[in-house]
XYZ file of C-alpha atoms in Angstrom:
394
model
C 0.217 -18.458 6.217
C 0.208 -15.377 4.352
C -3.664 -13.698 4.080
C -3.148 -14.228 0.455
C -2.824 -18.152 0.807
C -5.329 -17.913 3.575
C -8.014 -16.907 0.755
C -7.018 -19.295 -1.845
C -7.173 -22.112 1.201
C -10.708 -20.650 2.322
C -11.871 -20.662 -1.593
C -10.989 -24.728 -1.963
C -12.453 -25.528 1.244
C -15.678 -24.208 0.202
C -16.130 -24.806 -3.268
C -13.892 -28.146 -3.311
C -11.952 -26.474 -6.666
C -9.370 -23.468 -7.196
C -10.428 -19.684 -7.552
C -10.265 -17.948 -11.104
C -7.907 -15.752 -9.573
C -6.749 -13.768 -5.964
C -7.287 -10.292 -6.267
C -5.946 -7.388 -3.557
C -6.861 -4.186 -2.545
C -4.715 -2.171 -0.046
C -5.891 -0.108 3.127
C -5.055 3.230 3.760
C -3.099 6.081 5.994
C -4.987 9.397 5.943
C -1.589 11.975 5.954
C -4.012 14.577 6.704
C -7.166 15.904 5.820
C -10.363 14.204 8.114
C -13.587 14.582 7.208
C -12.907 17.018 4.765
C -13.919 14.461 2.027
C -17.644 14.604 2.109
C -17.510 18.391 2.668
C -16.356 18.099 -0.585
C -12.853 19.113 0.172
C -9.208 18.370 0.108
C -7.501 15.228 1.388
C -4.081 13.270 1.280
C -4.296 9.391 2.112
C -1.650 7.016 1.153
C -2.620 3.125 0.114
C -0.204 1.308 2.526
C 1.621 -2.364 2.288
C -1.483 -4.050 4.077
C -4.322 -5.580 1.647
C -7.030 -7.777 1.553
C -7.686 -10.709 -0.691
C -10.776 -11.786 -2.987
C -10.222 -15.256 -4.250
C -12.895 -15.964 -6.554
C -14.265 -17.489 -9.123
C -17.689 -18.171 -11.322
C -20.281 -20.668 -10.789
C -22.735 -21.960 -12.862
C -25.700 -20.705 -10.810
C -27.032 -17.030 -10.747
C -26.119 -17.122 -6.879
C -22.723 -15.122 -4.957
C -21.657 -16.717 -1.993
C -19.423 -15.107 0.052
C -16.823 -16.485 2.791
C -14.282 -15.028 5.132
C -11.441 -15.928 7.035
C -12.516 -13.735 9.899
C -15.858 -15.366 10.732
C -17.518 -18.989 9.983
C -20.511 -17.476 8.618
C -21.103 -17.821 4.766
C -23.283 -16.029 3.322
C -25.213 -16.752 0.088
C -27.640 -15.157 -1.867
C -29.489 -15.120 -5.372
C -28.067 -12.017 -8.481
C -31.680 -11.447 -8.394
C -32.103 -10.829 -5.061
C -29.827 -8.092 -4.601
C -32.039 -5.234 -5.002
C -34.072 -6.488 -2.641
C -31.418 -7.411 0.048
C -30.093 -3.264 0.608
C -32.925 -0.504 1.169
C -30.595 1.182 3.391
C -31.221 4.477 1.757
C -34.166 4.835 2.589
C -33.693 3.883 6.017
C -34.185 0.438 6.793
C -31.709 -2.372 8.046
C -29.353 -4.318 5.330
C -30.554 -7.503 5.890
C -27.097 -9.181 6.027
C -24.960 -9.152 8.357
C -22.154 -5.946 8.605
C -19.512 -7.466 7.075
C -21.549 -9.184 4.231
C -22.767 -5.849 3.305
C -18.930 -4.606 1.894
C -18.621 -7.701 -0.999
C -22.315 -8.229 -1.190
C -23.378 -4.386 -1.382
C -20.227 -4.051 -3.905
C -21.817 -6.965 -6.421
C -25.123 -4.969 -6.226
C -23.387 -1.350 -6.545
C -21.999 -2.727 -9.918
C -25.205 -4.724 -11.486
C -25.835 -0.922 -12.563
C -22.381 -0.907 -14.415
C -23.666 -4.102 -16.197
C -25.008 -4.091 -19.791
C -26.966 -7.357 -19.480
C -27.413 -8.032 -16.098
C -29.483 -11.094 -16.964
C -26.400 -12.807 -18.208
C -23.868 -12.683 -15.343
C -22.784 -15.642 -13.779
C -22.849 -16.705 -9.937
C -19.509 -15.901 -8.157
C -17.948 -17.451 -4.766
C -15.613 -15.040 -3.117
C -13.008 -16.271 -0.443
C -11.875 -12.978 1.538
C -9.122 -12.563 3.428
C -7.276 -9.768 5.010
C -4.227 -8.286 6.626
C -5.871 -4.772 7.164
C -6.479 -4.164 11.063
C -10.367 -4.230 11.497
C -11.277 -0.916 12.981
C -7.676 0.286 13.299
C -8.623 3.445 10.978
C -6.591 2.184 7.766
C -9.835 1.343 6.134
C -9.944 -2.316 5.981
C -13.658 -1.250 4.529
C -12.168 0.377 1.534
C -9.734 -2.590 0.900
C -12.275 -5.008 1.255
C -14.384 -3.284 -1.671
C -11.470 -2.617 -3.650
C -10.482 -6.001 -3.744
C -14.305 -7.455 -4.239
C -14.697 -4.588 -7.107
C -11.522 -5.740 -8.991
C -12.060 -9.257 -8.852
C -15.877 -8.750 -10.270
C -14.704 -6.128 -12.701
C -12.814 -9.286 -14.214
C -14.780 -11.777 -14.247
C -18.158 -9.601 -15.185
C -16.140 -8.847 -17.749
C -17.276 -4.924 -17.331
C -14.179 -3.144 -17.580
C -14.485 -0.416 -15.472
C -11.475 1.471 -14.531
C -10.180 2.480 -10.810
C -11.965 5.779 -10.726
C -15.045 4.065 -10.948
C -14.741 1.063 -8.716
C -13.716 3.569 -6.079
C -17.454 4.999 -6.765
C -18.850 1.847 -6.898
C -17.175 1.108 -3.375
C -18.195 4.223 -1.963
C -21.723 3.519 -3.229
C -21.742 0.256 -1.597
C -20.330 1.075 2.192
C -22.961 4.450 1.952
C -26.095 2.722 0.698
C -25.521 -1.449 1.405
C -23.724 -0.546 4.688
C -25.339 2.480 6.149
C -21.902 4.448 6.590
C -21.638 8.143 5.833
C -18.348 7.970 4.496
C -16.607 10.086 1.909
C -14.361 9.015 -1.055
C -11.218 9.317 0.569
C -10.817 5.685 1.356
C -12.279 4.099 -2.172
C -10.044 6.465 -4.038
C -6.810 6.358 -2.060
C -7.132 2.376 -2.222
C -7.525 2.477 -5.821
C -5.345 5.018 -7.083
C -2.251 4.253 -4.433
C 1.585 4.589 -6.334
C 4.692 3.519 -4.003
C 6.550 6.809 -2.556
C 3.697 8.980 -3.170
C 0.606 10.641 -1.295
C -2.659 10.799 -3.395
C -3.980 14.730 -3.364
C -7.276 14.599 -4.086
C -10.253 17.178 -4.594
C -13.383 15.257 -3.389
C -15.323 17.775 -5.625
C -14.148 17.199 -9.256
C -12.141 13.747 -8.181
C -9.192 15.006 -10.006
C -6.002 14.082 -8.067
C -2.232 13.468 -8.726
C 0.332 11.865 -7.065
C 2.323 13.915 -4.509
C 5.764 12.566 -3.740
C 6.739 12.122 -0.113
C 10.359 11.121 -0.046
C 10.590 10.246 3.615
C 12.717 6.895 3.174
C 15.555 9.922 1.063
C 14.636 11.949 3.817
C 15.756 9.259 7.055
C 12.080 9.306 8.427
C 9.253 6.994 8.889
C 5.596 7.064 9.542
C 4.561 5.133 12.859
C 1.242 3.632 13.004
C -0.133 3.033 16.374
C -3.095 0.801 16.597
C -4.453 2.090 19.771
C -6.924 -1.207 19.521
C -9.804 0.781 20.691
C -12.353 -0.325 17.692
C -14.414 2.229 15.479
C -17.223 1.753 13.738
C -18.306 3.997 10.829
C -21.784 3.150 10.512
C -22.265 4.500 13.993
C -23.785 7.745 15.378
C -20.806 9.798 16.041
C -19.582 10.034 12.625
C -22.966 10.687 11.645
C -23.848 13.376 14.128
C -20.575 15.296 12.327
C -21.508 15.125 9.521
C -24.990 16.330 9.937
C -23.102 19.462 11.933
C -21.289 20.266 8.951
C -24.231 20.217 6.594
C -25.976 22.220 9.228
C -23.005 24.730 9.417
C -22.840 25.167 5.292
C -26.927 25.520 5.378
C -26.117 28.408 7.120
C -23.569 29.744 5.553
C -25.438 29.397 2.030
C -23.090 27.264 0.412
C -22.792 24.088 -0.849
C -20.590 22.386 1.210
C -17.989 24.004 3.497
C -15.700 23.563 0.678
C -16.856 26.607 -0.063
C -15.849 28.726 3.227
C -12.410 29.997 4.188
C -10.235 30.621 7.108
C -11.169 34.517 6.468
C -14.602 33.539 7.033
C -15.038 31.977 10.213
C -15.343 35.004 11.912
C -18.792 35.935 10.587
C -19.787 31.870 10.705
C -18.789 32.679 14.665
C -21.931 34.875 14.738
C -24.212 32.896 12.787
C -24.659 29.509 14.980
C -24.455 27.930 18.326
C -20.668 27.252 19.024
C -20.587 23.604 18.677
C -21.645 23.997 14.792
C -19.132 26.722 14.687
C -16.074 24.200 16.312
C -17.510 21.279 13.421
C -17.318 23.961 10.989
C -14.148 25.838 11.454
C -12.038 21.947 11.684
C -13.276 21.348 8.350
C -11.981 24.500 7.144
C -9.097 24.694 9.069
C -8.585 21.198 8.218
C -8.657 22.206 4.320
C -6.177 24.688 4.189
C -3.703 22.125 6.524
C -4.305 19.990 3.329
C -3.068 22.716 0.893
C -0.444 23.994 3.160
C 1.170 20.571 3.418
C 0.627 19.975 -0.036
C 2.761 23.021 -0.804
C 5.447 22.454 1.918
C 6.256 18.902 0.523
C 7.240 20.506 -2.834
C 9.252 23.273 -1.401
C 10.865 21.750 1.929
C 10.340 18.229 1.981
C 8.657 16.204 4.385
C 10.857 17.375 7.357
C 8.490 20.428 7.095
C 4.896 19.200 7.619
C 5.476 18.069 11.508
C 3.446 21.017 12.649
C 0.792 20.537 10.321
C 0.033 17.560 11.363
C 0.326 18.085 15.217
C -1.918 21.291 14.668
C -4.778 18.646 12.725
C -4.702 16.495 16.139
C -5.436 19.853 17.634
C -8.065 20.829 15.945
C -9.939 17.034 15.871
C -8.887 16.531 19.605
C -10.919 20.400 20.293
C -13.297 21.223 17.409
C -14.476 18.126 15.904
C -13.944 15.826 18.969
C -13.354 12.750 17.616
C -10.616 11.708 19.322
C -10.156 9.389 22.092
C -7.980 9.163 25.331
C -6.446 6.837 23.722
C -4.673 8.634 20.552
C -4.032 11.708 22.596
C -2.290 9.731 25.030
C -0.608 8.144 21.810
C 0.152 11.596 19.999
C 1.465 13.402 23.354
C 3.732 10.650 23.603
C 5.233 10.443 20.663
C 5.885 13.937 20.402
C 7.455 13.676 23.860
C 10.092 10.999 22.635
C 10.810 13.523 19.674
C 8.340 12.517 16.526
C 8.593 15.554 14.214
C 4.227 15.694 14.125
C 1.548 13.393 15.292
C -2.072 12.681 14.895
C -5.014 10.796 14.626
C -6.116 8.967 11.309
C -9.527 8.087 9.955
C -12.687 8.490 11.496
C -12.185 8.653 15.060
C -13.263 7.754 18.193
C -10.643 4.778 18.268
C -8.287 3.482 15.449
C -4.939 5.013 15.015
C -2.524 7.323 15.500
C 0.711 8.427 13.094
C 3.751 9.656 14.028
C 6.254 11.270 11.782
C 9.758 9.897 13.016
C 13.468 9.989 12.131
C 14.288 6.392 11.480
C 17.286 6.339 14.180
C 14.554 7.126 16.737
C 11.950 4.716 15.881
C 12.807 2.580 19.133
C 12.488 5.133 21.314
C 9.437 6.440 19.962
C 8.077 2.774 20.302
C 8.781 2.740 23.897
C 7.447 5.900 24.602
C 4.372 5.151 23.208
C 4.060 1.757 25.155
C 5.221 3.127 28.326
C 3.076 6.195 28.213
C 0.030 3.723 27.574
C 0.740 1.505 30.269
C 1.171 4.668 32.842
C -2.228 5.267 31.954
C -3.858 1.893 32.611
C -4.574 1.142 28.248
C -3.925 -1.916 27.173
C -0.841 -2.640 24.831
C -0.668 -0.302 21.509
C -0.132 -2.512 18.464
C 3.040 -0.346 16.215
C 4.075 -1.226 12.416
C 5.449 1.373 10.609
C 4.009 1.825 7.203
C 5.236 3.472 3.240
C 2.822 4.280 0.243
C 1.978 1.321 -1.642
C 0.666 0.548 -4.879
C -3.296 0.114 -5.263
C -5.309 -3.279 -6.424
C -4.065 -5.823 -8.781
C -4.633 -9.231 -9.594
C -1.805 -11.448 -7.705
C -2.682 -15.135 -8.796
């Protein structure tokens, strides 16, 4: 059963009738550029074939119920009672459950986008998805997408994809209690097929950057390492407050702001694990440019080291990675992958590998040998092209 029938089957089996409509979101490959998004910097994700479903539909209450095929839990609560349910900014506990706070936090994110909120109708959502949970392809990002595009229809509030991405953003920050950037929202929402989405987390303006790797004989290897991540957690946290820490000291307003030519005076203005947090985020910016830029002149037979050398630098100066993904990036270089890294957050998830199509079995191999050597359990591998964002399939 496709996760697309799964919903529609989940949505009759608790309301007894047939959803309004499916709507689907994609996840997400980060090419490069981590944790550079809420420093207000540079990043280039691709939306990828894997999505997750809303089935949903109105009722005739003022109440959103909300189902999923990944736990038996349903969770229900009054339009009203929104407001009430997510004081996660200032501090407390969402008092839902984790994965009730992505639809749930998403419906209350866009009662602001709502002229008359008085008037909206109840909704049952039916959610079901074929994003790996804490792989590092944002199966967050799709799940809000897809919640955001199927109330955005029947709210009626017509908001358009820049927007939901905020409101998703809004939601996984505030409902969720994860420090995320935009990254994830936006490269869900704006995804084209064949194309990377450059992005300036500043000003939001972005454009699609061709990739060409099926003209090119290459592929992009995802390997799940199956070690699970969790954003709302305190490592990702603890980075982030380094790097506001780091651009406090630097006087600036986010490290954005600070170059590669200027890391050797932030060397002499704080303790040296600020510094490391500090000069990956800057490094980590102009990786983003320079691959950018390489794309359009060489193709993407000339961004291997780029990406290898933003492994590096999270592997050493952020350290987010995990044995894990370095055991999954050595390897794959080994067995001849043109660049590897990590993707998303860290400390578990994924790693991509940037392969010539005629070695893709031997890269797989690699990979799953290496891991075994090393006592890991099994690596999941799918390899992965840019997708198109959300859309309403039924």
């Amino acid at each position: 059963m496709t996760s697309q029938d799964a919903a529609r089957t989940l949505f009759h089996a608790v309301t007894g009738t047939s959803p309004a409509g499916i709507w689907s979101a994609p996840g997400r490959v980060n090419l490069i550029g981590e944790h550079t998004d809420y420093n207000e910097g540079f990043v280039l994700p691709f939306a990828i074939p894997q999505r997750t479903y809303a089935a949903a539909g109105p009722r005739a209450d003022r109440r959103i119920r909300v189902t999923s095929t990944f736990t038996a839990e349903a969770v229900e609560v009054a339009i009203d009672d929104l407001d009430r349910l997510f004081p996660t900014a200032s501090g407390a506990v969402p008092a839902v459950t984790e994965w009730a706070a992505y639809p749930l936090g998403v419906a209350w994110a866009l009662l602001a986008h709502a002229p008359d909120a008085g008037a909206l109708p109840g909704l049952d959502i039916a959610l079901s998805s074929g994003v790996p949970v804490g792989a590092g392809l944002s199966s967050s990002a799709a799940i809000e997408g897809a919640t955001a595009s199927a109330i955005n229809d029947l709210w009626s509030l017509g908001l358009d994809a820049v927007t939901l991405a905020q409101v998703g953003r809004r939601a996984e920050n505030e409902a969720v209690g994860a420090p995320t950037g935009i990254m994830d929202q936006m490269a869900s929402m704006l995804g084209q097929p064949d194309a990377a989405l450059f992005l300036d987390c500043r000003s939001l303006v972005s454009r699609p950057v061709p990739l060409g790797f099926t003209d090119s004989g290459l592929e992009l290897l995802v390997i799940d390492t199956r070690v699970m991540h969790a954003h709302s957690t305190g490592g990702y946290r603890e980075r982030r407050e380094s790097c506001e820490r780091g651009a406090a000291i630097l006087g600036v307003p986010a490290l954005r702001d600070v170059q590669v030519d200027d890391l050797d005076r932030a060397a002499g203005l704080m303790d040296d694990v600020t510094f490391r947090r500090v000069r990956h985020i800057v490094t980590e910016n102009q990786r983003v440019l320079d691959t950018v830029d390489a794309l359009a002149a060489r193709g993407p037979r000339a961004i291997g080291e780029l990406l290898t050398a933003s492994h590096a630098s999270m592997r050493d100066d952020f350290e987010i990675s995990a044995p894990e993904l370095d055991v999954a990036v050595d390897a794959a270089l080994s067995a001849g992958a043109l660049g590897a890294r990590m993707t998303g957050g860290g400390f578990g998830g994924s790693a991509i590998a940037l392969i010539d199509h005629d070695r893709s079995e031997q890269v797989a191999e690699s990979v799953c040998a290496a891991f075994a050597a090393s006592g890991f359990d099994a690596p999941h591998l799918f390899t992965v092209a840019p997708s198109a964002g959300p859309r309403r399939d039924a």
